[in-house]
Every structure is written in C-alpha cells, then in structure tokens.
PDB file of C-alpha atoms in Angstrom:
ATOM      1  CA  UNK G   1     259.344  -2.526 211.086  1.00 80.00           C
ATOM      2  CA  UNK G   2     262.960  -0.508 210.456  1.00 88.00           C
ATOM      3  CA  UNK G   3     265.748  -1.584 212.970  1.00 92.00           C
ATOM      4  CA  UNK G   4     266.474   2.323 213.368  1.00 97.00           C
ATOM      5  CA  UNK G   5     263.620   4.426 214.174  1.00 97.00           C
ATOM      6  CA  UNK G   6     262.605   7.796 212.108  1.00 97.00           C
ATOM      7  CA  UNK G   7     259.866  10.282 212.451  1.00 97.00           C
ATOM      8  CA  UNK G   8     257.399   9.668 209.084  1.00 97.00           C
ATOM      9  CA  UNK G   9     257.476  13.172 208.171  1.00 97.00           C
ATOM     10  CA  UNK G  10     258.961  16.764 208.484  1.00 98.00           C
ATOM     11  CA  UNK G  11     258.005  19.704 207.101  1.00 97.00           C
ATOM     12  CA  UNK G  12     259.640  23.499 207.109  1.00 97.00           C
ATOM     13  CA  UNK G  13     258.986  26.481 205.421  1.00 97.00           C
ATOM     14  CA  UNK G  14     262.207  28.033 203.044  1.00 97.00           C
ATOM     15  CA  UNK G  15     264.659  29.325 204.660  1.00 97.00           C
ATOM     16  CA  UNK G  16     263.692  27.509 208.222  1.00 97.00           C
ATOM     17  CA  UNK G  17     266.053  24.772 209.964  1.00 97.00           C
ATOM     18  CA  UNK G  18     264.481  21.055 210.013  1.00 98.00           C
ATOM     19  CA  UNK G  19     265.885  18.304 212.077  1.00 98.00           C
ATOM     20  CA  UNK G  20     264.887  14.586 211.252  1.00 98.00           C
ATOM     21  CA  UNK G  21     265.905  12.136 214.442  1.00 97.00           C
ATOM     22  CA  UNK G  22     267.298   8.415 213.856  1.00 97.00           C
ATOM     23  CA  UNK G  23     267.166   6.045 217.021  1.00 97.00           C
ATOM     24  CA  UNK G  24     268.946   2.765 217.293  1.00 97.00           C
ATOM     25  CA  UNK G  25     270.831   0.664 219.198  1.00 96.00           C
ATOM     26  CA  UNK G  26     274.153  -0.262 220.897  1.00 96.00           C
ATOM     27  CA  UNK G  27     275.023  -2.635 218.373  1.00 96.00           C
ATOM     28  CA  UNK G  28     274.861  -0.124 215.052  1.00 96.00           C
ATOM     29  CA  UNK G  29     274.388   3.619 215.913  1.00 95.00           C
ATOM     30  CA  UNK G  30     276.017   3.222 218.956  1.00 94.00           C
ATOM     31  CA  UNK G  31     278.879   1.525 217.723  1.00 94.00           C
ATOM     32  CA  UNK G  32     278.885   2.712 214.415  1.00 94.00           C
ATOM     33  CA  UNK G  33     278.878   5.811 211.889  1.00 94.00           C
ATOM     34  CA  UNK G  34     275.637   6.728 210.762  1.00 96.00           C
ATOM     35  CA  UNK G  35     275.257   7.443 207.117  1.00 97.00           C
ATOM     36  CA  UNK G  36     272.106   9.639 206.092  1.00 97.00           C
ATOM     37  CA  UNK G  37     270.749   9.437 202.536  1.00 98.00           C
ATOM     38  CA  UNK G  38     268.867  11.505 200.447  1.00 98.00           C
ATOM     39  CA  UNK G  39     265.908  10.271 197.951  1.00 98.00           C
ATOM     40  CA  UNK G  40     263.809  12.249 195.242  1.00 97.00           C
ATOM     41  CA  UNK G  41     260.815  10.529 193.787  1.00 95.00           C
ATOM     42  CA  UNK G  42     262.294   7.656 190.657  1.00 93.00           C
ATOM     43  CA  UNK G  43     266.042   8.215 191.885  1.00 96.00           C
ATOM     44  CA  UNK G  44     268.453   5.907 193.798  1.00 96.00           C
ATOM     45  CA  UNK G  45     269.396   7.344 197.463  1.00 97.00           C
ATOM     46  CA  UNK G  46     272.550   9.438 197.756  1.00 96.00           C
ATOM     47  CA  UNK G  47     274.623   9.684 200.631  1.00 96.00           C
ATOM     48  CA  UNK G  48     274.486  13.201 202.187  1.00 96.00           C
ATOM     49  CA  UNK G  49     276.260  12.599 205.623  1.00 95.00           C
ATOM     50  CA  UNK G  50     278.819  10.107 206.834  1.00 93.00           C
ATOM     51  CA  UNK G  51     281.788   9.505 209.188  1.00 85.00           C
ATOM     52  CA  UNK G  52     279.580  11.731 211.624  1.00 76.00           C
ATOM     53  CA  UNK G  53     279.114  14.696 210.005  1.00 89.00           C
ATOM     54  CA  UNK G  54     281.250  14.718 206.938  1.00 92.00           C
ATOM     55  CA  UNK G  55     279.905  15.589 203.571  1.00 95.00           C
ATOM     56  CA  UNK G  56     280.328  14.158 200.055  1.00 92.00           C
ATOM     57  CA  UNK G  57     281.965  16.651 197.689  1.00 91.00           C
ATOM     58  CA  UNK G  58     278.838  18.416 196.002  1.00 93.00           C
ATOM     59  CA  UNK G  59     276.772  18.214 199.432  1.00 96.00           C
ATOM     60  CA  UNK G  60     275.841  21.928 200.367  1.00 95.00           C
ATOM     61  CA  UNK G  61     277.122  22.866 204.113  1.00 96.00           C
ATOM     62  CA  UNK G  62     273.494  23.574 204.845  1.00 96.00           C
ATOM     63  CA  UNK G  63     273.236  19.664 205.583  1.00 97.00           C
ATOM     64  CA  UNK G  64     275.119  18.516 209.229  1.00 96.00           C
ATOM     65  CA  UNK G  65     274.713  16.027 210.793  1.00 95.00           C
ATOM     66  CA  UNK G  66     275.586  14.816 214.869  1.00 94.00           C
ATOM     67  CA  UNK G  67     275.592  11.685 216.986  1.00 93.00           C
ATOM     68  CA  UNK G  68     274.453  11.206 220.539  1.00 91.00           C
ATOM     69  CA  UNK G  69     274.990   7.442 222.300  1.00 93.00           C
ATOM     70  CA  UNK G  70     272.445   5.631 220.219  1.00 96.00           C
ATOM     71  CA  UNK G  71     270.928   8.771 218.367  1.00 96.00           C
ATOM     72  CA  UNK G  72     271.686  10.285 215.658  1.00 96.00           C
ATOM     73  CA  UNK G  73     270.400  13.435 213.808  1.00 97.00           C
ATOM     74  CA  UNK G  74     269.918  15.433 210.282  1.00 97.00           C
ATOM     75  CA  UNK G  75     269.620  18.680 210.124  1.00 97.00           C
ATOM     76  CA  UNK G  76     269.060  20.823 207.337  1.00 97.00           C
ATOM     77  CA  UNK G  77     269.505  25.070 207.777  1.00 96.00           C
ATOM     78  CA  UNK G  78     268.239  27.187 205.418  1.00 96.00           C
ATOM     79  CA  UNK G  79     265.555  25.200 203.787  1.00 97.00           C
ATOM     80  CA  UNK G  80     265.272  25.134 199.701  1.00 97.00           C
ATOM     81  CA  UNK G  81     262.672  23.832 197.326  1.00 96.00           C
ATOM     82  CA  UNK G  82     265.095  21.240 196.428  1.00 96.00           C
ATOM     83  CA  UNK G  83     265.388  19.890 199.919  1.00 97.00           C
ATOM     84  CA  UNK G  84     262.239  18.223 199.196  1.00 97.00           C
ATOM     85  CA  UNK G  85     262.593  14.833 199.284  1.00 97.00           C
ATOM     86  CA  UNK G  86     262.919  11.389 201.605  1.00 97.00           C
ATOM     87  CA  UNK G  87     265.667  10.377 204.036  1.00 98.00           C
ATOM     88  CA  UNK G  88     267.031   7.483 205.561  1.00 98.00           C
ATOM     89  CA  UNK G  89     270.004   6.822 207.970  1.00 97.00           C
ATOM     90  CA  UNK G  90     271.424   3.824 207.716  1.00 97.00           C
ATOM     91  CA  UNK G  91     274.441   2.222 209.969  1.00 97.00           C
ATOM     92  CA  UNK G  92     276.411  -1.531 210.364  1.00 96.00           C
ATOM     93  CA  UNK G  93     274.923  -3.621 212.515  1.00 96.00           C
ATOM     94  CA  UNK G  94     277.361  -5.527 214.263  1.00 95.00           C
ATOM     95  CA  UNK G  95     275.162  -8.366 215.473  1.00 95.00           C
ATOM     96  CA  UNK G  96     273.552  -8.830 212.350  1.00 94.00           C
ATOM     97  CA  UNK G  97     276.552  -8.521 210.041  1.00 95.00           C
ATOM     98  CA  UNK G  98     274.572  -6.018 208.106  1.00 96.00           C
ATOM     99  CA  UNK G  99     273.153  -2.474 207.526  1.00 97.00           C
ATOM    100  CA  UNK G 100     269.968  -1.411 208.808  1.00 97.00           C
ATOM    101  CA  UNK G 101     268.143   1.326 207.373  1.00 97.00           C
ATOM    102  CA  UNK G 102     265.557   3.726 209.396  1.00 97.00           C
ATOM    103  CA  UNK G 103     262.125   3.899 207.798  1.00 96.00           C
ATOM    104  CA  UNK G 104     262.816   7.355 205.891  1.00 97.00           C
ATOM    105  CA  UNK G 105     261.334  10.780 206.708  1.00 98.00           C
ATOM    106  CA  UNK G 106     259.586  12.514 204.167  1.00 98.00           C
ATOM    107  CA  UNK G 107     260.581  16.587 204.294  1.00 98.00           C
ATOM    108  CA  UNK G 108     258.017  18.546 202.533  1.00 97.00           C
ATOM    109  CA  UNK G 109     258.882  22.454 201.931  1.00 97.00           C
ATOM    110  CA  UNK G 110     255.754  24.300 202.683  1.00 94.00           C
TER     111      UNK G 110
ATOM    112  CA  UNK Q   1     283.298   8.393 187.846  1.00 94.00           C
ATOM    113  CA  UNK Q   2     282.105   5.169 189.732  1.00 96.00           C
ATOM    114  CA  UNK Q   3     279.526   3.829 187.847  1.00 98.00           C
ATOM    115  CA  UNK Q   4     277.143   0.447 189.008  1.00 98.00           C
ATOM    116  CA  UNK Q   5     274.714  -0.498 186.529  1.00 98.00           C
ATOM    117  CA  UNK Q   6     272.546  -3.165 187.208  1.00 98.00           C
ATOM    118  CA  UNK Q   7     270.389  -5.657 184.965  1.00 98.00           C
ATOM    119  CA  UNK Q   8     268.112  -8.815 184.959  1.00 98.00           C
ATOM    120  CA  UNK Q   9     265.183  -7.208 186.565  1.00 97.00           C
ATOM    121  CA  UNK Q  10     261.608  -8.643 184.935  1.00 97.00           C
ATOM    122  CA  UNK Q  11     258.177  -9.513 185.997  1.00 97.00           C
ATOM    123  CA  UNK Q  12     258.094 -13.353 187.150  1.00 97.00           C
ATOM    124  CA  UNK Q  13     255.668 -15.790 188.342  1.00 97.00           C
ATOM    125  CA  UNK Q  14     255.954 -16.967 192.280  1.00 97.00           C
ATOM    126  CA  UNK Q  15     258.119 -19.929 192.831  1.00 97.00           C
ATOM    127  CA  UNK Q  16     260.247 -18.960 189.816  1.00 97.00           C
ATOM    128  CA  UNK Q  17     263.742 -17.872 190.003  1.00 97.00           C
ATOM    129  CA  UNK Q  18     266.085 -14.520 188.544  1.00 97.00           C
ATOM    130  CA  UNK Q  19     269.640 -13.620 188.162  1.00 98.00           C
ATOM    131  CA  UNK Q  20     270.594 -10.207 189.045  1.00 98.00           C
ATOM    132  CA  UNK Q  21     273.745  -8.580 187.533  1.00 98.00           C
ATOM    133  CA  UNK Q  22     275.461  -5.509 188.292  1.00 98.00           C
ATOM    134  CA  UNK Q  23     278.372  -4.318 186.179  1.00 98.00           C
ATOM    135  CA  UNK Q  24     280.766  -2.055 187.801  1.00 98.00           C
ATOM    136  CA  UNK Q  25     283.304   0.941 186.418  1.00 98.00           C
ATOM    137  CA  UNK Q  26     285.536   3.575 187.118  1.00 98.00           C
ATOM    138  CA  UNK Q  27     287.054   2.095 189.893  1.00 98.00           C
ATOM    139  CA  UNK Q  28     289.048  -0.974 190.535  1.00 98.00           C
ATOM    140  CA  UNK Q  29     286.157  -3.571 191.327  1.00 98.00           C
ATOM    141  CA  UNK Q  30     287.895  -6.139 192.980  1.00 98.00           C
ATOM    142  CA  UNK Q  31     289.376  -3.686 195.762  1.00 98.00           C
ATOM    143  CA  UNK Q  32     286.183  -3.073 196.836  1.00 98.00           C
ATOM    144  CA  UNK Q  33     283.566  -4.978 198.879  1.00 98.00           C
ATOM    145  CA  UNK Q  34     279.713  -4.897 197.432  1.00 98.00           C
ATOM    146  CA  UNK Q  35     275.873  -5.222 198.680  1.00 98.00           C
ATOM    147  CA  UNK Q  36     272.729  -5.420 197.366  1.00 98.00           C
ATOM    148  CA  UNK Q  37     269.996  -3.350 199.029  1.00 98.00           C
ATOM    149  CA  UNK Q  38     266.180  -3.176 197.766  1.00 98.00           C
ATOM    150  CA  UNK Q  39     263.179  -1.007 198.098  1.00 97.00           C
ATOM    151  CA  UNK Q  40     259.539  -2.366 197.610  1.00 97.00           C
ATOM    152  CA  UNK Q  41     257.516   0.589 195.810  1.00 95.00           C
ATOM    153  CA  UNK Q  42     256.545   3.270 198.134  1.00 93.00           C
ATOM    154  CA  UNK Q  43     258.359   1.731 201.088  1.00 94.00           C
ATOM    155  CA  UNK Q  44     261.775   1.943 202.936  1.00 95.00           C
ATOM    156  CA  UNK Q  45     265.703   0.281 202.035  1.00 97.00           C
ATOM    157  CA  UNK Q  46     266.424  -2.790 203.089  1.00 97.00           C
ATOM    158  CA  UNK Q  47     269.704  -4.378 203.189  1.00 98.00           C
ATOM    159  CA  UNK Q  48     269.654  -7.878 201.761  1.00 98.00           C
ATOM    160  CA  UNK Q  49     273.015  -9.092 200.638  1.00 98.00           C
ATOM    161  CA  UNK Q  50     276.714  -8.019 201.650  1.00 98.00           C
ATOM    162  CA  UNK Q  51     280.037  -9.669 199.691  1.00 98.00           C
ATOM    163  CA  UNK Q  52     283.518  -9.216 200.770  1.00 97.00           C
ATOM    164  CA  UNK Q  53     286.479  -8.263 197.916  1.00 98.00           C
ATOM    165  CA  UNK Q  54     287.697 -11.692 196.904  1.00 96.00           C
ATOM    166  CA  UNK Q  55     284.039 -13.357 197.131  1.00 96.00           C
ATOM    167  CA  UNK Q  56     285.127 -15.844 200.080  1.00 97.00           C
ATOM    168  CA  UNK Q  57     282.933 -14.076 202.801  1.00 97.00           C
ATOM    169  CA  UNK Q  58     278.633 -13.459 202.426  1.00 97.00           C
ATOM    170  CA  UNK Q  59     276.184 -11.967 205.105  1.00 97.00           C
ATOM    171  CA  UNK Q  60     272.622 -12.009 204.525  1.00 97.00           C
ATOM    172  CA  UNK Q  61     269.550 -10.395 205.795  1.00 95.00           C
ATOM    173  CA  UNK Q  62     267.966 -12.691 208.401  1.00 91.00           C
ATOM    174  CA  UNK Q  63     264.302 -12.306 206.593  1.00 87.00           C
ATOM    175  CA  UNK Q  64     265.610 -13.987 202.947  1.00 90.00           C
ATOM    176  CA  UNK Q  65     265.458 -17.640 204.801  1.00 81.00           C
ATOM    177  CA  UNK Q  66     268.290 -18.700 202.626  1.00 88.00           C
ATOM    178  CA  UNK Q  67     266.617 -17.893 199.288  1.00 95.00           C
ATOM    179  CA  UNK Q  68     269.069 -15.610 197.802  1.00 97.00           C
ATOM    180  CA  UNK Q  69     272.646 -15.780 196.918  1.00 97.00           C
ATOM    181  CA  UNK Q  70     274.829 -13.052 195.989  1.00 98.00           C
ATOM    182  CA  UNK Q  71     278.451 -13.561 193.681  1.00 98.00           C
ATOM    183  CA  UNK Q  72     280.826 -11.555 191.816  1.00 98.00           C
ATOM    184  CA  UNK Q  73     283.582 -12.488 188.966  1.00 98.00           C
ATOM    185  CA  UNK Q  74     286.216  -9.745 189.584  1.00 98.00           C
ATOM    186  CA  UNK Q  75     287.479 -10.218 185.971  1.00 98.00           C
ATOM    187  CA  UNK Q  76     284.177  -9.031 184.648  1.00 98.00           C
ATOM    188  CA  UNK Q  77     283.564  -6.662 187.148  1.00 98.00           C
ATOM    189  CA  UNK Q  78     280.474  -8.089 187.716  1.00 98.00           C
ATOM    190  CA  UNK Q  79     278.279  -8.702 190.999  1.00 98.00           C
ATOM    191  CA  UNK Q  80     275.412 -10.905 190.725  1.00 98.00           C
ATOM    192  CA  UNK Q  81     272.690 -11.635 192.956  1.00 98.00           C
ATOM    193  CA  UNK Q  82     270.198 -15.035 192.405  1.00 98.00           C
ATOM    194  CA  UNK Q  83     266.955 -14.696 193.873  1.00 98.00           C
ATOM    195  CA  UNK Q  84     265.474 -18.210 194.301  1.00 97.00           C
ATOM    196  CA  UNK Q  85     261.534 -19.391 195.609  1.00 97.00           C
ATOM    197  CA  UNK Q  86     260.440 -15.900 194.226  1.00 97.00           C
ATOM    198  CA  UNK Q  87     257.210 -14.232 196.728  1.00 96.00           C
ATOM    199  CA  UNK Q  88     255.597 -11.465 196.289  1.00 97.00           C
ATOM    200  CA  UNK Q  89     257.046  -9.602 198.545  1.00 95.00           C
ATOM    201  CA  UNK Q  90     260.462  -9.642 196.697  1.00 97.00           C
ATOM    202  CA  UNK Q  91     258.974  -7.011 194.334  1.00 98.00           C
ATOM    203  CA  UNK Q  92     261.352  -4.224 195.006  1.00 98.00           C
ATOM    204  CA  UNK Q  93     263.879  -2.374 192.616  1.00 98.00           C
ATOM    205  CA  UNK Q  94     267.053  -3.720 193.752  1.00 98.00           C
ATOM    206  CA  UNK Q  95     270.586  -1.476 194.107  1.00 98.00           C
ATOM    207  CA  UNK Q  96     273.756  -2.540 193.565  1.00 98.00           C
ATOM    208  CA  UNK Q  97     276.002  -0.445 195.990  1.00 98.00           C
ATOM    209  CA  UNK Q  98     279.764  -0.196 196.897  1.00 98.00           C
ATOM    210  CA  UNK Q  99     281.037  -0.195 200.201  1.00 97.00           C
ATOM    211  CA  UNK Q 100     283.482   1.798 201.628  1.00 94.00           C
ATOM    212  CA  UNK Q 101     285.594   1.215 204.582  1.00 94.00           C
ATOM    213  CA  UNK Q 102     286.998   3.933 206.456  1.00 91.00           C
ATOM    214  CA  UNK Q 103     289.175   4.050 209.752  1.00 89.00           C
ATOM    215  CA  UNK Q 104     285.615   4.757 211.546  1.00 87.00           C
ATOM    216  CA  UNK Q 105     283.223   2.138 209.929  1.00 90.00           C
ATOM    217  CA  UNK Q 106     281.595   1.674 206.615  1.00 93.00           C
ATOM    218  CA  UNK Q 107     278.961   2.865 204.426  1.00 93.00           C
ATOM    219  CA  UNK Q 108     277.175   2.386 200.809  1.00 96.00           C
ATOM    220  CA  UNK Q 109     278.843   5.356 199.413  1.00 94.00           C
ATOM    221  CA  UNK Q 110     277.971   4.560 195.207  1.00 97.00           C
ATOM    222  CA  UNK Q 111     274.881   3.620 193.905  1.00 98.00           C
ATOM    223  CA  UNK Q 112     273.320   1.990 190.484  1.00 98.00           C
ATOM    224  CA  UNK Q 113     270.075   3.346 189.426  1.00 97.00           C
ATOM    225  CA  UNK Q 114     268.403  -0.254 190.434  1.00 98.00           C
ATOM    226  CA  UNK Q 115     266.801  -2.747 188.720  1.00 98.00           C
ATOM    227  CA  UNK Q 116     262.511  -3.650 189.111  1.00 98.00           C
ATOM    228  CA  UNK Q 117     262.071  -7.225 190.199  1.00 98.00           C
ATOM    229  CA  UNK Q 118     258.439  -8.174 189.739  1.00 98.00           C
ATOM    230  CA  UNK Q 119     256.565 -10.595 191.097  1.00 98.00           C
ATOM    231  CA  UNK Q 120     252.972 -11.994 190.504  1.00 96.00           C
ATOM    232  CA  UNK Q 121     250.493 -14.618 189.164  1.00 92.00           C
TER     233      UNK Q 121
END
C-alpha cells in the first residue's frame, strides 16, 4: 500500500484534458513539493512537474500541475499518443526522512 | 549531461548478499546528495535508501529491517548500495537517482536506467 494515494487508471481521447489526483498527508504533500513522474514501458521515470508546477526544460506546457492542502494534481491538456504512459507523484516525507511515492496511474489514449 | 549508471544487478539465491554500484558524471558528485529507489516488475517506486553529500548522514525505508546499506566514495564518483539477507521480494530493478535541493524542498530530479536484482531458489 503507497503512502500517497492515486487513481489506478485514466484514460482520454486525443486532444481531451486528463487529470490524475495524488492524496497524502500533512507530513509530505502538505508540507512539501510534489514531484510527478512520467514512465513508458522498459524506461526509468522522468520528472515532469516539480516545485509546484514548474517544468523541466523539454517538458511540453501541455503538462501543469497544482497543489491543494494535502492534494495534489496532474493534468495533462491536449492529449497525444505519446502521453501514454504511467505516473507517479512522489514528495519528502518529513516523519519518515524519506520519499514516498503514490501507486502510479496508468493514462491510456483511447 | 548528468549521467547515473548503475551496475551489480544479477539473479541470486535467498539469504545471499549483492553490491550495487552506481557511477555518476557530468556533474560534480560530491555536491550532491543521492538515493536509491526500486521498482518490483509491474509494480510501483519505492524509496529505499537516501545519503547525504559527504556520506556522514543515511535514512532508510522503514520496511528494509536494517538489511541494506547504502555508501558512496566521492573520489570515484561512485554510490553503492549492499543488499544483505536477500528475499524475494527484493526483486526489483533498482535506480540510482540525484537529489536536488531547492529553496522549496527536494526531489529525484536525474535518473540511471536501473539495474535488475533477482532473487530466487
């Protein structure tokens, strides 16, 4: 069981908006930035969001992300093809000296 | 370019034990703080090991019950993680990541391409 809490799966069809929810708790998301990562099949995860809502150079603007207490949330505008893939925030946890990771959410372009 | 490449990974018996390694480049290793995270196949992250710049501070993931221990030689620019009292469930590819501080908090912003620990009778 993940310490941060994400919905299994998401789905959109091109060109739609899809929002993937991360719930945790007062002593990581809520005290902490969230990072989200992104994950195709046989590669290692790459961040996508951090800090909030900033973006690694390379990251298309169609990925934002936003913070809410202890909630946190991806979304993705104008799906693509590409967009395919798994995702997992991930945030310090200050009680446990460590990062937890949600469970991932697997996006699947219709 | 940052670039983590990690090695060591192999199929081992239960009870046994493995070295990890992780050899870092492209940025000045011993400025930076490290972790190892892993992924059992077809399943989530998990953070296991975290090691500050200079090697004198360690955090652990509650669940490893002591049986790991992670280690870095800045003048190789090498991190190393020893998995001891392998299980089964320590089959996972394992990541090498940096970590970045920033004013705001921290994150695993670089990642190797991981290596597949394997474990089984």
């Amino acid at each position: 069981q993940s310490v941060l809490i994400q919905p299994p799966s998401a789905s959109g069809t091109p060109g739609q908006k899809v929002t993937i929810s991360c719930s945790g708790s007062g002593s990581n998301v809520g005290k902490n930035p969230v990072t989200w990562y992104q994950q195709h099949p046989g590669a290692a995860p790459r961040p996508l969001i951090f800090n909030f809502n900033q973006r690694p150079s390379g990251v298309p603007e169609r990925f934002s992300g936003s913070k809410s207490d202890t909630s946190a949330s991806l979304a993705i505008s104008d799906l693509q093809s590409e967009d395919g893939a798994h995702y997992f925030c991930a945030a310090w946890d200050d009680r446990l000296s460590g990062y937890v990771f949600g469970g991932g959410t697997q996006v699947t372009v219709l | 370019d940052v670039h983590l490449e990690e090695s060591g990974g192999t199929s081992k018996q239960p009870g046994g034990s493995l070295r990890l390694s992780c050899e870092a480049s492209g940025f000045t290793f011993s400025s930076f703080s490290m972790n190892w995270v892993r992924q059992a196949p077809g399943k989530g992250l998990e953070w296991v090991a975290y090691i500050n710049k200079n090697g004198e501070t360690t955090y652990y993931a509650d669940s490893l019950e002591g049986r790991f221990i992670i280690s870095r030689d800045n003048a190789k620019n090498s991190l190393y993680l020893q998995i001891n009292r392998l299980r089964a469930n320590d089959t996972a590819v394992y990541y090498c990541t940096r970590d970045l501080l920033l004013p705001t908090g921290r994150l695993c912003d670089s990642w190797g391409q991981g290596t597949l620990v394997t474990v089984s009778s």
